[in-house]
Tab-separated table of C-alpha atoms in Angstrom:
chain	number	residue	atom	x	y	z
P	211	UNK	CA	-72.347	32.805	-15.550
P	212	UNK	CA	-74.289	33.745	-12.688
P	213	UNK	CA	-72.358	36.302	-11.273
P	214	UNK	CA	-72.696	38.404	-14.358
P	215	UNK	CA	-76.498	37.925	-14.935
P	216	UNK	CA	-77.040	38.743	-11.680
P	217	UNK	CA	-74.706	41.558	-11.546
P	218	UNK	CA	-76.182	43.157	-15.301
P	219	UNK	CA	-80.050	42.641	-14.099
P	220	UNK	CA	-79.038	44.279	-10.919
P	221	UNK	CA	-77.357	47.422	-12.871
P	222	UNK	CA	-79.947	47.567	-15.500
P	223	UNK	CA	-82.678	48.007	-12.688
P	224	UNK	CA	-80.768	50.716	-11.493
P	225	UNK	CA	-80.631	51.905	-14.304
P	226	UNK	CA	-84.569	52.055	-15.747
P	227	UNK	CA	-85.257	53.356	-11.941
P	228	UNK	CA	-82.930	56.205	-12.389
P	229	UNK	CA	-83.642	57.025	-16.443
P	230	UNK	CA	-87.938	55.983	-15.787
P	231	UNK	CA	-88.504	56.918	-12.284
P	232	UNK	CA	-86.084	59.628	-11.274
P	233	UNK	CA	-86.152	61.410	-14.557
P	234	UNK	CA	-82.114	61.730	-14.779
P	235	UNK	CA	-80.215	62.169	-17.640
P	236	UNK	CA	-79.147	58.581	-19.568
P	237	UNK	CA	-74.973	59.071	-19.342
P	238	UNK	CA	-75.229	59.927	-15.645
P	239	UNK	CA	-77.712	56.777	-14.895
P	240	UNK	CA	-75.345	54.826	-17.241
P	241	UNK	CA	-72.395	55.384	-15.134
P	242	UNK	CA	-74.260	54.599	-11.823
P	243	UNK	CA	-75.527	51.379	-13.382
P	244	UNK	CA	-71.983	50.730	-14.328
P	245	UNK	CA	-70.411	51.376	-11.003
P	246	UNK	CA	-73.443	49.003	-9.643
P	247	UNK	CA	-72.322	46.239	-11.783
P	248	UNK	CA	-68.821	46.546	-11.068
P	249	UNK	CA	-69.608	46.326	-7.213
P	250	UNK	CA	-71.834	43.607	-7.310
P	251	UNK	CA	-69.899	41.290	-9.417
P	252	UNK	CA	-67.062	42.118	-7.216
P	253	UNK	CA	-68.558	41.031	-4.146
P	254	UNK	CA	-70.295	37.632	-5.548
P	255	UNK	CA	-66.676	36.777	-7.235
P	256	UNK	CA	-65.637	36.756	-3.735
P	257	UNK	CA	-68.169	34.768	-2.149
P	258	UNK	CA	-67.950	32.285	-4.887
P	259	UNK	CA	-64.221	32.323	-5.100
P	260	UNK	CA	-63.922	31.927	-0.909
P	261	UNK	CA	-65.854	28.840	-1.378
P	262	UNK	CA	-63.831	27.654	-3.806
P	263	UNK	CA	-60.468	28.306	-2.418
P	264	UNK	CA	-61.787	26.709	1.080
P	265	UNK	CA	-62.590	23.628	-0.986
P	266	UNK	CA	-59.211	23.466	-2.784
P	267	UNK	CA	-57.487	23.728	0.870
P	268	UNK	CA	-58.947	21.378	2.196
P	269	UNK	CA	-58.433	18.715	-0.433
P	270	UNK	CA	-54.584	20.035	-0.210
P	271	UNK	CA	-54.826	18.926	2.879
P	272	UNK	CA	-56.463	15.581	2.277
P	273	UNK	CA	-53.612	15.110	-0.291
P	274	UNK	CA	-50.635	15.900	2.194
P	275	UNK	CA	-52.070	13.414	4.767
P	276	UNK	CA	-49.897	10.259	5.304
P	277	UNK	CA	-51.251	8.030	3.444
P	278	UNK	CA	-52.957	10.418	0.800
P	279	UNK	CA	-56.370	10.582	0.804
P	280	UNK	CA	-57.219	10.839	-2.959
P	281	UNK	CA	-60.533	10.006	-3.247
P	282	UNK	CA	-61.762	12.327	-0.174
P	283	UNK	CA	-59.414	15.091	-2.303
P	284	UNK	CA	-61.181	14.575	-5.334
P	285	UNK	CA	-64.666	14.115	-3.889
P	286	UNK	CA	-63.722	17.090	-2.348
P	287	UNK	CA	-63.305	18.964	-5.289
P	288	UNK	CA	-65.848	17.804	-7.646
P	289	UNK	CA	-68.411	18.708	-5.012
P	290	UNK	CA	-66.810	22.320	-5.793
P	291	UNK	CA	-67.988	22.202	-9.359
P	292	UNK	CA	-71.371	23.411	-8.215
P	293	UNK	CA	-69.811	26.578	-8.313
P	294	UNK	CA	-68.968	26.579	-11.888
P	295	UNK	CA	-71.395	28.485	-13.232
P	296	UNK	CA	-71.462	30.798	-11.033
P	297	UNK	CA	-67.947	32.142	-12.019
P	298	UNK	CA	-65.745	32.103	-14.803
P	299	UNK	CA	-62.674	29.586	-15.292
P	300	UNK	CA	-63.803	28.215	-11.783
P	301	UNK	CA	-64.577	24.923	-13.799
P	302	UNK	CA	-61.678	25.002	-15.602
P	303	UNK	CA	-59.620	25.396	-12.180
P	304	UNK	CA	-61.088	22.275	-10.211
P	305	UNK	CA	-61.501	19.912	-13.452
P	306	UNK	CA	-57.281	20.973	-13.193
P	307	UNK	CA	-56.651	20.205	-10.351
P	308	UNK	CA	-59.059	16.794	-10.331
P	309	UNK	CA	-57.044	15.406	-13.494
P	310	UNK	CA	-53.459	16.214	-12.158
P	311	UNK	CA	-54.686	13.966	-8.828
P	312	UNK	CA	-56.000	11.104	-11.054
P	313	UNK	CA	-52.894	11.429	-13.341
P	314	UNK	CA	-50.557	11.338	-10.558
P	315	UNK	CA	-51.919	8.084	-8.697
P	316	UNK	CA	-51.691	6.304	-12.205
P	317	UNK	CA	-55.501	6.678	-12.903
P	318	UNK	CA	-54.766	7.855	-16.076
P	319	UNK	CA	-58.486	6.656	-18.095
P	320	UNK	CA	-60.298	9.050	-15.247
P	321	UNK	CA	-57.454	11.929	-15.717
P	322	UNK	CA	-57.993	12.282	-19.163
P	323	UNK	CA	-61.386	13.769	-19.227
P	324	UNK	CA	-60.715	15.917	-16.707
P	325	UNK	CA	-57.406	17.327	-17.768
P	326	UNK	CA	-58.878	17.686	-21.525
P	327	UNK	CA	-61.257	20.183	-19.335
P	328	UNK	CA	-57.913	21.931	-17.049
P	329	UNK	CA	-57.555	25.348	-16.700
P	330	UNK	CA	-54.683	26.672	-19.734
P	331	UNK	CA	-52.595	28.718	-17.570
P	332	UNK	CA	-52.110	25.753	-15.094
P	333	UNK	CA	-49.259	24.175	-16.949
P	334	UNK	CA	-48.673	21.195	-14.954
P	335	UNK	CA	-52.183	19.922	-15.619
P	336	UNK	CA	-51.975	21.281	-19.743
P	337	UNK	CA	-48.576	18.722	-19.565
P	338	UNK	CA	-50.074	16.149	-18.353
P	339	UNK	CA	-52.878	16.248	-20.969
P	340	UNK	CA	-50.108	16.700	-23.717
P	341	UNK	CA	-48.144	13.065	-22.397
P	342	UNK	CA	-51.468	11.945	-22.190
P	343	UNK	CA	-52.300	12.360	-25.842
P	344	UNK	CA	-48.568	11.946	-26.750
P	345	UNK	CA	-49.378	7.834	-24.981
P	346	UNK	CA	-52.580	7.765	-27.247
P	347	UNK	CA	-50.540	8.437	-30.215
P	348	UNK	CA	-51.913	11.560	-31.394
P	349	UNK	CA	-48.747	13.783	-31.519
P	350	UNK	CA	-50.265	16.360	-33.458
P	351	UNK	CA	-52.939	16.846	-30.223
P	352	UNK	CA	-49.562	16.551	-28.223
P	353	UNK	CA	-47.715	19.553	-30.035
P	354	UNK	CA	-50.906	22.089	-30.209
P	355	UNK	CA	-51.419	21.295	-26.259
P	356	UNK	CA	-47.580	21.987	-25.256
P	357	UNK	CA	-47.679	24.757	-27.637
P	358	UNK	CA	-50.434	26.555	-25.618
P	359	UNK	CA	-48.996	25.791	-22.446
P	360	UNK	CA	-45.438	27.228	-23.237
P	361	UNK	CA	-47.063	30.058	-24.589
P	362	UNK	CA	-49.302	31.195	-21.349
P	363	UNK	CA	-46.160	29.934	-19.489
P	364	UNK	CA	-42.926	30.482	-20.798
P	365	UNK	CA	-40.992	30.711	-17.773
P	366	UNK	CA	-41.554	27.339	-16.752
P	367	UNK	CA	-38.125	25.402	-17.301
P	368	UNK	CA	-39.543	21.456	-17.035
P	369	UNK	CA	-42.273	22.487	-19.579
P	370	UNK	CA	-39.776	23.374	-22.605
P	371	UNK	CA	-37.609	20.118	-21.254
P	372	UNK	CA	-41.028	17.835	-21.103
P	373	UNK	CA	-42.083	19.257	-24.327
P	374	UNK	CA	-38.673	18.610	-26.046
P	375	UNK	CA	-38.520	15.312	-23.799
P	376	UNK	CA	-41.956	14.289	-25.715
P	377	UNK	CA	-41.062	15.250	-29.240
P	378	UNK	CA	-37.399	13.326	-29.023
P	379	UNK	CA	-39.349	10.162	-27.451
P	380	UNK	CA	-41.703	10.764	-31.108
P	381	UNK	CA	-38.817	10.461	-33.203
P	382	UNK	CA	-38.587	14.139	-33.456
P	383	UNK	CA	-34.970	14.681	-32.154
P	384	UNK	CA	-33.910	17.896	-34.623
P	385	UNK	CA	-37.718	19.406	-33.497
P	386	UNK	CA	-36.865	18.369	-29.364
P	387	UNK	CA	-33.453	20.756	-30.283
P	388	UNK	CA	-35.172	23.661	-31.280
P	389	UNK	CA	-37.971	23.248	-28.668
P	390	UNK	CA	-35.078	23.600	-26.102
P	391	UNK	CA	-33.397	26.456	-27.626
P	392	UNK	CA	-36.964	28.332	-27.723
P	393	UNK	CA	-36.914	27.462	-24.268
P	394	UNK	CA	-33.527	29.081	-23.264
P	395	UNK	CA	-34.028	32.313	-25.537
P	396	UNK	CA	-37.211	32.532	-22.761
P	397	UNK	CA	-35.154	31.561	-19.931
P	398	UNK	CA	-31.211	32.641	-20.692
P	399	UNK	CA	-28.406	30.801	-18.719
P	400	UNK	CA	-30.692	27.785	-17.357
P	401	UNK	CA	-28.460	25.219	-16.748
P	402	UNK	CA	-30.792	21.917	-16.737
P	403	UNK	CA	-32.338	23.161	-20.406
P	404	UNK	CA	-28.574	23.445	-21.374
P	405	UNK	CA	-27.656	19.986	-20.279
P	406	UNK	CA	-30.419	18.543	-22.184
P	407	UNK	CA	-29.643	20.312	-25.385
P	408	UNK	CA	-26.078	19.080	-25.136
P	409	UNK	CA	-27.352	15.194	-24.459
P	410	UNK	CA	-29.012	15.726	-27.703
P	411	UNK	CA	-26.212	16.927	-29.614
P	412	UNK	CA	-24.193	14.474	-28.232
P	413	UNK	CA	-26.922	11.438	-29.134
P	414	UNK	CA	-27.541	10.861	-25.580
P	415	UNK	CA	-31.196	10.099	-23.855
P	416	UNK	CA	-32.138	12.990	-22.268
P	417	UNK	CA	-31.729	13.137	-18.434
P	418	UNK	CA	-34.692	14.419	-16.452
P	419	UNK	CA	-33.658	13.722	-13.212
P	420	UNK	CA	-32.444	16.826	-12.475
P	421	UNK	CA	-35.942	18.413	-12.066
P	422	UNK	CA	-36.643	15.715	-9.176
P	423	UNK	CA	-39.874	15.524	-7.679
P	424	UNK	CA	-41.759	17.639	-10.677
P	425	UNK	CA	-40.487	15.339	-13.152
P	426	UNK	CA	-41.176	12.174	-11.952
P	427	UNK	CA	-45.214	13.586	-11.468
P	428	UNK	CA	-45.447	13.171	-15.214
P	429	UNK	CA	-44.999	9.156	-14.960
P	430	UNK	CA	-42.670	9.075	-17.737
P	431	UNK	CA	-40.214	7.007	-15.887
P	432	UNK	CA	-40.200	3.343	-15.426
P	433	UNK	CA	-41.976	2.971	-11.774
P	434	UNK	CA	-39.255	0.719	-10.775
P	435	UNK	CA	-37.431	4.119	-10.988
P	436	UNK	CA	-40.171	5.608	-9.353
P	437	UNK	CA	-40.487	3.610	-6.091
P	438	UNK	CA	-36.391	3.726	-6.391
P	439	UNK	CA	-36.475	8.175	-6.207
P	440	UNK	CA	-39.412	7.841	-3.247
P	441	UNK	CA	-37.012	5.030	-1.432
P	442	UNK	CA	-34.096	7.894	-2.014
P	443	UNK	CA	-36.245	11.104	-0.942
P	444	UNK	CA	-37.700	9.157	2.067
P	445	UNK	CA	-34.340	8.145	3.170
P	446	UNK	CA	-33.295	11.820	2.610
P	447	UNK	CA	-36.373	13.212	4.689
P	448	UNK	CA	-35.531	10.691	7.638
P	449	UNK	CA	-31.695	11.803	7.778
P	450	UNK	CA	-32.819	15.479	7.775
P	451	UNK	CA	-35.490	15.088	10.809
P	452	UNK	CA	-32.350	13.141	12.412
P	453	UNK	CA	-29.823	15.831	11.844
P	454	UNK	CA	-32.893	18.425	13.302
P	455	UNK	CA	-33.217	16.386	16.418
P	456	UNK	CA	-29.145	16.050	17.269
């Protein structure tokens, strides 16, 4: 990455000019090139990341425009990936956030690639790359992908319910258990992992519903179910704005 060549040459100039030219001893001109390094990485991080960031907000924006403007979003963003090798996991980041914005407009042939690329510690995109190869039919790809994800991000109650969701909708339903009781030993007393652990004991299909809006990203429902929660979370928008103006 650029940031760290730059950054090393910088310090190991310093370094020869201190050791070469200014006759001082090695472990003091090793510190000073160290503390040179430090700085200067520190500052281009910034510069790159600012860019970055400013590039990310503004396809936020683009995406919370009514209608959504995808494709200025994602233009928006792959323009970013210029910066990629100037800083590490930058690439990772955007090609994260590109997939998820693909996946969730149903573009799921363009989201692959790019969620195959995503950032592991962004679970949302690491999901939808697991679904994706889950719809491929390549559970073993599906189980080492949600196994990453829950393990960078345990916390994260619709991952262990997606995961288990995934495994029972494989045939898996004993393995979708224990992936739900791994879940609440990481998050005790969570009452939507419970539920689903008793619809499983009880033979019943598991109800995602609860999660809302987070759940229904993952396009696992049918879309007439789709359009049906976006006619219901419309409606509820509209009677809130009415209440607020009473």
């Amino acid at each position: 990455m650029y940031n760290i060549l730059i950054s090393a040459a910088a310090a190991v100039a310093v370094l020869l000019i201190l050791v070469f030219v200014l006759k001082l001893a090695w472990w003091g001109s090793l510190i000073v090139g160290l503390i040179v390094f430090a700085l200067i990485f520190v500052l281009f991080s910034r510069i790159t990341m600012k860019k970055v960031m400013a590039s990310i907000e503004t396809a936020g924006k683009d995406l919370q425009a009514q209608p959504p403007r995808f494709e200025k979003a994602i233009r928006e963003l792959k323009d970013a990936l210029q910066y990629s090798n100037w800083q590490l996991y930058v690439s990772g980041q955007l090609h994260s956030q590109i997939g998820m914005i693909y996946y969730m407009k149903r573009d799921f042939s363009n989201a692959f690639p790019h969620l195959e690329k995503s950032f592991f510690k962004n679970w949302a995109a690491t999901a939808m790359l697991a679904v994706s190869y889950m719809k491929r039919q390549k559970k073993d790809k599906m189980i080492s992908t949600f196994e990453k994800a829950v393990q960078w991000n345990g916390k994260e109650s619709l991952l262990w319910g997606l995961y288990a969701y995934c495994m029972n909708e494989s045939g898996e339903s004993g393995k979708a258990k224990e992936i739900l009781a791994r879940g609440l030993k990481k998050n005790p007393g969570d009452e939507k992992l419970k539920e689903l652990l008793e619809c499983l004991d009880k033979g019943k299909k598991m109800n995602m519903r609860a999660y809302g809006d987070l759940w229904f990203q993952f396009h696992l429902e049918s879309l007439g179910a789709l359009q049906r929660h976006q006619m219901a979370s419309m409606g509820g928008r509209m009677q809130r704005r009415m209440g607020a103006k009473r």
